[in-house]
Coordinates of C-alpha atoms in Angstrom, one line a residue:
X250 CA 121.4 124.3 69.5
X251 CA 121.7 122.9 73.0
X252 CA 120.7 119.4 71.9
X253 CA 124.0 117.6 71.1
X254 CA 123.9 114.9 68.4
X255 CA 127.1 112.8 68.8
X256 CA 129.0 111.2 66.0
X257 CA 128.9 107.4 65.5
X258 CA 132.5 107.3 66.7
X259 CA 131.5 109.1 69.9
X260 CA 128.6 106.8 70.4
X261 CA 130.7 103.7 70.1
X262 CA 132.9 104.9 72.9
X263 CA 129.9 104.6 75.3
X264 CA 129.8 101.6 77.6
X265 CA 126.0 101.4 77.9
X266 CA 123.9 98.3 76.9
X267 CA 122.9 99.8 73.6
X268 CA 126.5 100.3 72.4
X269 CA 128.1 97.1 73.9
X270 CA 125.5 94.4 73.4
X271 CA 126.5 93.7 69.8
X272 CA 129.7 93.5 67.7
X273 CA 130.9 96.8 66.2
X274 CA 129.6 96.0 62.7
X275 CA 126.0 96.0 64.1
X276 CA 124.1 99.3 64.2
X277 CA 122.0 99.2 67.4
X278 CA 118.4 100.6 67.4
X279 CA 116.8 98.4 70.0
X280 CA 116.9 99.3 73.7
X281 CA 115.3 102.6 74.7
X282 CA 118.4 104.7 75.0
X283 CA 118.8 108.0 73.1
X284 CA 121.9 108.9 71.2
X285 CA 121.9 112.5 72.2
X286 CA 124.1 114.3 74.7
X287 CA 122.7 115.0 78.2
X288 CA 120.9 118.2 79.0
X289 CA 123.4 120.7 80.5
X290 CA 121.5 121.2 83.8
X291 CA 121.7 117.4 84.3
X292 CA 125.5 117.3 83.5
X293 CA 126.1 120.3 85.8
X294 CA 124.2 118.6 88.7
X295 CA 126.3 115.4 88.2
X296 CA 129.6 117.3 88.0
X297 CA 128.7 119.2 91.2
X298 CA 127.9 116.0 93.0
X299 CA 131.1 114.3 92.0
X300 CA 133.2 117.4 92.8
X301 CA 131.7 117.3 96.3
X302 CA 132.4 113.6 96.6
X303 CA 128.7 113.3 97.1
X304 CA 128.0 109.7 96.2
X305 CA 126.5 108.2 99.4
X306 CA 123.0 106.9 99.9
X307 CA 120.1 108.9 98.3
X308 CA 118.0 111.3 100.3
X309 CA 114.8 112.4 98.6
X310 CA 114.9 116.0 99.8
X311 CA 113.7 118.3 97.1
X312 CA 112.7 115.4 94.8
X313 CA 109.0 115.5 95.4
X314 CA 108.9 119.3 95.0
X315 CA 110.7 119.0 91.7
X316 CA 108.2 116.3 90.5
X317 CA 105.3 118.5 91.5
X318 CA 106.7 121.6 89.7
X319 CA 107.3 119.7 86.5
X320 CA 103.8 118.1 86.6
X321 CA 102.3 121.6 87.0
X322 CA 104.2 123.1 84.1
X323 CA 104.0 120.3 81.7
X324 CA 100.6 118.7 82.4
X325 CA 98.7 121.3 84.4
X326 CA 98.6 118.6 87.1
X327 CA 98.6 119.6 90.7
X328 CA 100.7 117.1 92.6
X329 CA 100.8 117.0 96.4
X330 CA 104.5 116.4 97.3
X331 CA 103.3 114.4 100.3
X332 CA 102.0 111.8 97.8
X333 CA 105.3 111.4 96.0
X334 CA 107.5 108.4 96.8
X335 CA 111.1 107.8 95.6
X336 CA 111.8 104.4 94.0
X337 CA 114.7 103.2 91.9
X338 CA 112.9 102.8 88.6
X339 CA 109.3 102.5 87.3
X340 CA 109.2 98.7 87.2
X341 CA 110.7 98.3 90.6
X342 CA 108.1 100.8 91.8
X343 CA 105.3 98.8 90.2
X344 CA 106.6 95.6 91.8
X345 CA 106.8 97.1 95.3
X346 CA 103.4 98.8 95.0
X347 CA 101.8 95.6 93.9
X348 CA 103.4 93.8 97.0
X349 CA 101.9 96.5 99.3
X350 CA 98.5 97.0 97.6
X351 CA 97.6 93.5 96.3
X352 CA 98.0 90.0 97.5
X353 CA 99.9 87.0 95.9
X354 CA 97.6 85.4 93.4
X355 CA 95.6 88.6 92.6
X356 CA 95.2 88.7 88.8
X357 CA 96.6 91.8 87.0
X358 CA 95.5 93.1 83.6
X359 CA 97.9 94.2 80.9
X360 CA 97.4 95.3 77.2
X361 CA 99.7 93.4 74.8
X362 CA 101.6 94.0 72.7
X363 CA 103.2 95.8 75.7
X364 CA 106.5 96.6 77.3
X365 CA 108.2 93.2 78.0
X366 CA 109.1 93.8 81.7
X367 CA 105.4 94.0 82.6
X368 CA 105.0 90.2 82.3
X369 CA 108.4 89.6 84.0
X370 CA 107.5 91.8 86.9
X371 CA 104.1 90.2 87.4
X372 CA 105.7 86.8 87.4
X373 CA 108.3 88.0 89.9
X374 CA 105.6 89.2 92.4
X375 CA 103.4 86.2 91.7
X376 CA 100.4 88.0 90.3
X377 CA 98.7 86.1 87.4
X378 CA 98.5 87.9 84.1
X379 CA 95.2 88.7 82.4
X380 CA 95.7 89.8 78.8
X381 CA 93.3 92.3 77.3
X382 CA 95.0 92.9 74.0
X383 CA 94.9 96.3 72.3
X384 CA 92.3 96.7 69.6
X385 CA 93.6 97.6 66.1
X386 CA 91.6 99.3 63.4
X387 CA 91.9 98.8 59.6
X388 CA 94.6 101.5 59.4
X389 CA 96.7 99.8 62.0
X390 CA 95.9 102.3 64.8
X391 CA 95.7 100.8 68.3
X392 CA 93.3 101.6 71.2
X393 CA 92.1 100.1 74.5
X394 CA 89.5 97.4 74.4
X395 CA 87.2 98.9 77.1
X396 CA 84.6 96.1 76.8
X397 CA 87.4 93.5 77.2
X398 CA 88.8 95.5 80.2
X399 CA 85.4 95.6 81.9
X400 CA 85.0 91.8 81.4
X401 CA 88.4 91.2 82.9
X402 CA 87.5 93.4 85.9
X403 CA 84.2 91.7 86.3
X404 CA 85.9 88.3 86.3
X405 CA 88.0 89.2 89.3
X406 CA 91.1 91.1 88.2
X407 CA 92.4 93.1 91.1
X408 CA 94.8 95.4 89.4
X409 CA 95.6 97.0 86.0
X410 CA 99.1 97.9 84.8
X411 CA 98.2 100.6 82.3
X412 CA 100.9 101.8 79.9
X413 CA 100.2 105.4 78.7
X414 CA 101.9 106.6 76.6
X415 CA 102.0 103.1 75.3
X416 CA 105.2 101.2 74.6
X417 CA 105.7 99.9 72.0
X418 CA 102.7 101.2 69.9
X419 CA 103.2 104.9 70.7
X420 CA 99.6 105.8 71.6
X421 CA 98.8 108.7 73.9
X422 CA 95.3 107.6 74.9
X423 CA 92.5 110.2 74.7
X424 CA 91.4 111.8 77.9
X425 CA 87.9 110.2 77.5
X426 CA 89.6 106.8 77.3
X427 CA 91.5 107.5 80.5
X428 CA 88.3 108.6 82.3
X429 CA 86.4 105.6 81.0
X430 CA 89.2 103.3 82.5
X431 CA 89.0 105.2 85.8
X432 CA 85.2 104.8 85.9
X433 CA 85.5 101.0 85.3
X434 CA 88.3 100.7 87.9
X435 CA 86.1 102.5 90.4
X436 CA 83.1 100.4 89.7
X437 CA 85.0 97.1 90.1
X438 CA 87.4 98.3 92.8
X439 CA 90.5 97.7 90.7
X440 CA 93.9 99.2 91.5
X441 CA 95.3 101.1 88.5
X442 CA 99.1 101.4 88.2
X443 CA 99.7 103.9 85.4
X444 CA 103.2 103.6 83.8
X445 CA 103.7 107.2 82.4
X446 CA 107.4 107.2 81.9
X447 CA 107.2 108.4 78.3
X448 CA 104.7 111.2 79.1
X449 CA 107.2 114.0 79.0
X450 CA 107.8 113.0 75.4
X451 CA 104.3 113.5 74.1
X452 CA 104.8 115.0 70.6
X453 CA 103.0 117.6 68.6
X454 CA 99.3 117.0 68.4
X455 CA 99.1 114.7 71.5
X456 CA 98.0 115.7 75.0
X457 CA 98.8 113.3 77.9
X458 CA 96.4 112.9 80.8
X459 CA 98.1 111.8 84.0
X460 CA 95.9 109.1 85.5
X461 CA 95.8 110.4 89.0
X462 CA 95.2 113.9 87.8
X463 CA 91.6 112.8 87.5
X464 CA 91.2 113.4 91.2
X465 CA 90.5 111.4 94.4
X466 CA 87.1 110.2 93.2
X467 CA 88.5 108.4 90.2
X468 CA 92.0 107.9 91.6
X469 CA 90.9 106.5 94.9
X470 CA 92.8 103.2 94.1
X471 CA 95.4 104.5 91.6
X472 CA 98.9 105.6 91.3
X473 CA 101.1 107.0 88.6
X474 CA 104.6 105.8 88.0
X475 CA 106.9 108.4 86.4
X476 CA 110.6 109.4 86.0
X477 CA 113.0 111.7 84.1
X478 CA 114.8 108.6 82.9
X479 CA 113.4 108.3 79.4
X480 CA 112.9 112.0 78.6
X481 CA 116.4 112.9 79.8
X482 CA 118.2 109.7 79.0
X483 CA 119.3 108.9 82.6
X484 CA 117.9 105.4 83.1
X485 CA 121.2 104.1 84.4
X486 CA 121.2 106.6 87.3
X487 CA 118.2 104.9 89.0
X488 CA 115.5 107.3 90.1
X489 CA 111.7 107.3 89.7
X490 CA 108.6 108.3 91.5
X491 CA 105.3 106.9 92.5
X492 CA 102.5 109.5 92.8
X493 CA 99.6 108.2 94.9
X494 CA 96.1 109.1 93.6
X495 CA 94.5 109.4 97.0
X496 CA 95.2 109.7 100.7
X497 CA 94.4 106.0 101.3
X498 CA 96.9 104.9 98.6
X499 CA 99.5 107.3 100.0
X500 CA 99.0 105.8 103.5
X501 CA 99.3 102.3 102.1
X502 CA 102.5 103.2 100.2
X503 CA 104.0 104.4 103.5
X504 CA 104.4 100.7 104.2
X505 CA 106.9 100.3 101.5
X506 CA 110.1 98.8 102.9
X507 CA 112.6 101.4 103.9
X508 CA 115.3 99.8 101.6
X509 CA 113.2 100.7 98.5
X510 CA 114.2 104.3 98.8
X511 CA 117.9 103.4 99.3
X512 CA 118.0 101.4 96.1
X513 CA 117.6 104.7 94.2
X514 CA 120.9 106.4 93.3
X515 CA 121.9 109.7 94.7
X516 CA 123.2 110.8 91.3
X517 CA 119.8 109.8 89.9
X518 CA 118.0 112.0 92.4
X519 CA 120.3 115.0 91.8
X520 CA 120.0 114.6 88.0
X521 CA 116.2 114.1 88.1
X522 CA 115.8 117.2 90.2
X523 CA 117.9 119.2 87.8
X524 CA 116.0 117.8 84.8
X525 CA 112.6 118.5 86.3
X526 CA 113.5 122.0 87.5
X527 CA 115.8 123.3 84.8
X528 CA 115.4 121.0 81.8
X529 CA 112.3 122.4 80.0
X530 CA 114.1 124.2 77.2
X531 CA 116.3 121.2 76.4
X532 CA 113.2 118.9 76.5
X533 CA 111.3 121.2 74.1
X534 CA 114.2 121.0 71.7
X535 CA 114.4 117.3 72.0
X536 CA 110.7 116.9 71.3
X537 CA 111.0 119.0 68.2
X538 CA 113.9 116.8 67.0
X539 CA 111.9 113.6 67.6
X540 CA 108.9 115.1 65.8
X541 CA 111.1 115.7 62.8
X542 CA 112.5 112.1 63.1
X543 CA 109.1 110.4 63.2
X544 CA 108.2 112.3 59.9
X545 CA 111.6 111.5 58.4
X546 CA 111.2 107.8 59.2
X547 CA 107.9 107.9 57.3
X548 CA 109.7 109.4 54.3
X549 CA 112.5 106.8 54.4
X550 CA 110.2 103.8 54.7
X551 CA 107.9 105.1 52.0
X552 CA 110.9 105.4 49.7
X553 CA 112.9 102.4 50.6
X554 CA 110.6 99.7 52.2
X555 CA 107.0 100.7 51.4
X556 CA 105.7 97.3 52.4
X557 CA 106.3 98.1 56.1
X558 CA 103.2 99.5 57.8
X559 CA 104.2 102.4 60.2
X560 CA 101.8 104.5 62.2
X561 CA 103.7 107.4 63.7
X562 CA 104.0 107.3 67.5
X563 CA 102.3 110.1 69.4
X564 CA 104.9 110.1 72.1
X565 CA 108.5 109.1 72.6
X566 CA 111.0 107.8 70.0
X567 CA 110.0 104.1 69.5
X568 CA 108.6 103.2 66.1
X569 CA 106.4 100.1 66.0
X570 CA 106.8 98.6 62.5
X571 CA 104.5 96.0 61.0
X572 CA 106.7 93.9 58.7
X573 CA 104.0 91.3 57.8
X574 CA 104.3 92.0 54.1
X575 CA 108.1 91.5 54.0
X576 CA 107.7 87.7 54.3
X577 CA 110.4 87.5 57.0
X578 CA 108.5 85.3 59.3
X579 CA 107.2 85.9 62.8
X580 CA 110.6 87.4 64.0
X581 CA 111.8 89.8 61.3
X582 CA 114.3 91.2 63.8
X583 CA 116.4 88.1 63.2
X584 CA 116.7 88.8 59.5
X585 CA 117.5 92.4 60.0
X586 CA 120.3 91.5 62.5
X587 CA 121.8 88.6 60.6
X588 CA 121.5 90.0 57.1
X589 CA 121.4 93.7 57.6
X590 CA 123.5 94.0 60.7
X591 CA 121.0 96.3 62.4
X592 CA 119.7 95.4 65.9
X593 CA 116.0 96.1 66.4
X594 CA 113.7 94.9 69.3
X595 CA 111.9 91.7 68.6
X596 CA 108.1 92.2 68.3
X597 CA 107.5 88.9 70.0
X598 CA 109.1 90.2 73.2
X599 CA 106.0 92.4 73.6
X600 CA 103.6 89.4 73.5
X601 CA 102.4 87.1 70.8
X602 CA 100.5 90.0 69.3
X603 CA 104.0 91.4 68.3
X604 CA 104.6 88.6 65.7
X605 CA 105.9 90.0 62.4
X606 CA 106.7 93.3 64.1
X607 CA 109.9 95.1 65.2
X608 CA 110.4 98.1 67.4
X609 CA 112.9 100.7 66.1
X610 CA 114.6 103.4 68.3
X611 CA 114.7 106.6 66.3
X612 CA 116.3 108.8 68.9
X613 CA 119.4 109.3 66.8
X614 CA 120.8 111.5 64.1
X615 CA 119.1 111.6 60.7
X616 CA 122.3 110.1 59.2
X617 CA 122.1 107.1 61.4
X618 CA 118.3 106.8 60.9
X619 CA 119.0 106.7 57.2
X620 CA 121.6 104.0 57.7
X621 CA 119.2 101.9 59.9
X622 CA 116.6 101.8 57.1
X623 CA 119.3 101.1 54.4
X624 CA 120.5 98.2 56.4
X625 CA 117.0 96.9 56.9
X626 CA 116.5 97.0 53.1
X627 CA 119.5 94.8 52.5
X628 CA 117.9 92.1 54.6
X629 CA 114.9 91.7 52.4
X630 CA 114.5 88.6 50.3

């Protein structure tokens, strides 16, 4: 097996945020870092760069072509390399794109509960937030409120920060939903910024539709933000891409400040090229493992904490857990940490709609996943 699953001792030797934010008696399962070893093509690219003492400023040569090749193989998406822009990470790319393509004071729509940095980024660039919360059916499954979205567009929203696959709820939205969003955006002349960082981790049964793959007619004011960072666990290397959905958006993005490119890391560029060009086999093995883990988590919760409502994610490795029936209050993560010594993401960090929820990172060994649930159980009243 090429996917390496380190031991707990090996993981605790890491210096990343996940393994240093809490005392050693706390088991971390919060931030979106995976516990697995890096793909060998990525490690080889990093070794080669270091051996060459090649740690200067990043040059994007080869990066756009690698993004395009990966898009074609994984999503049947034809990307023009001339429309690919190097940025340090997805949220930095979103911020810089908003600065170029919208004006201060332009309202931007988000769909809470949603990735916490969305709100922080919009505050940073002085774009007012318009919330169109996700709809939730009786089974707990989430979807886009298209009527609410249209109402927000009609009231004057100028942009839409669309998370697909969605973090934290794990939905890969159906193609017809993506098309419906594009039609609404076209009707009301709304810029769509699609955060698709988790797309390479769409799991069995789900098919991701890249927003700008819909073509110039529907993507005339759209862009996709993507990276190898989540799928290949290289977020700290700082490299992501903006893919313009049309020639006018491409031309506008050429006004991005020159320093944006230089904020990307050269090791991130080299690692991302290696991942996109030579990481498919490792990625397939990872997706199989995550597929097993989402099923295994269902079994664990059903056996140990059946009061938790858990809808399996359709992409990535983040489980959104509804803990309402545990009577732990609006912030169950606090009880899990203080009583169970397991660190989960606070649901409230994703918006007020996240009350009574936690987000659990299941990109780990089955042994540690078992321990995570066992620790959660000890925190119950």
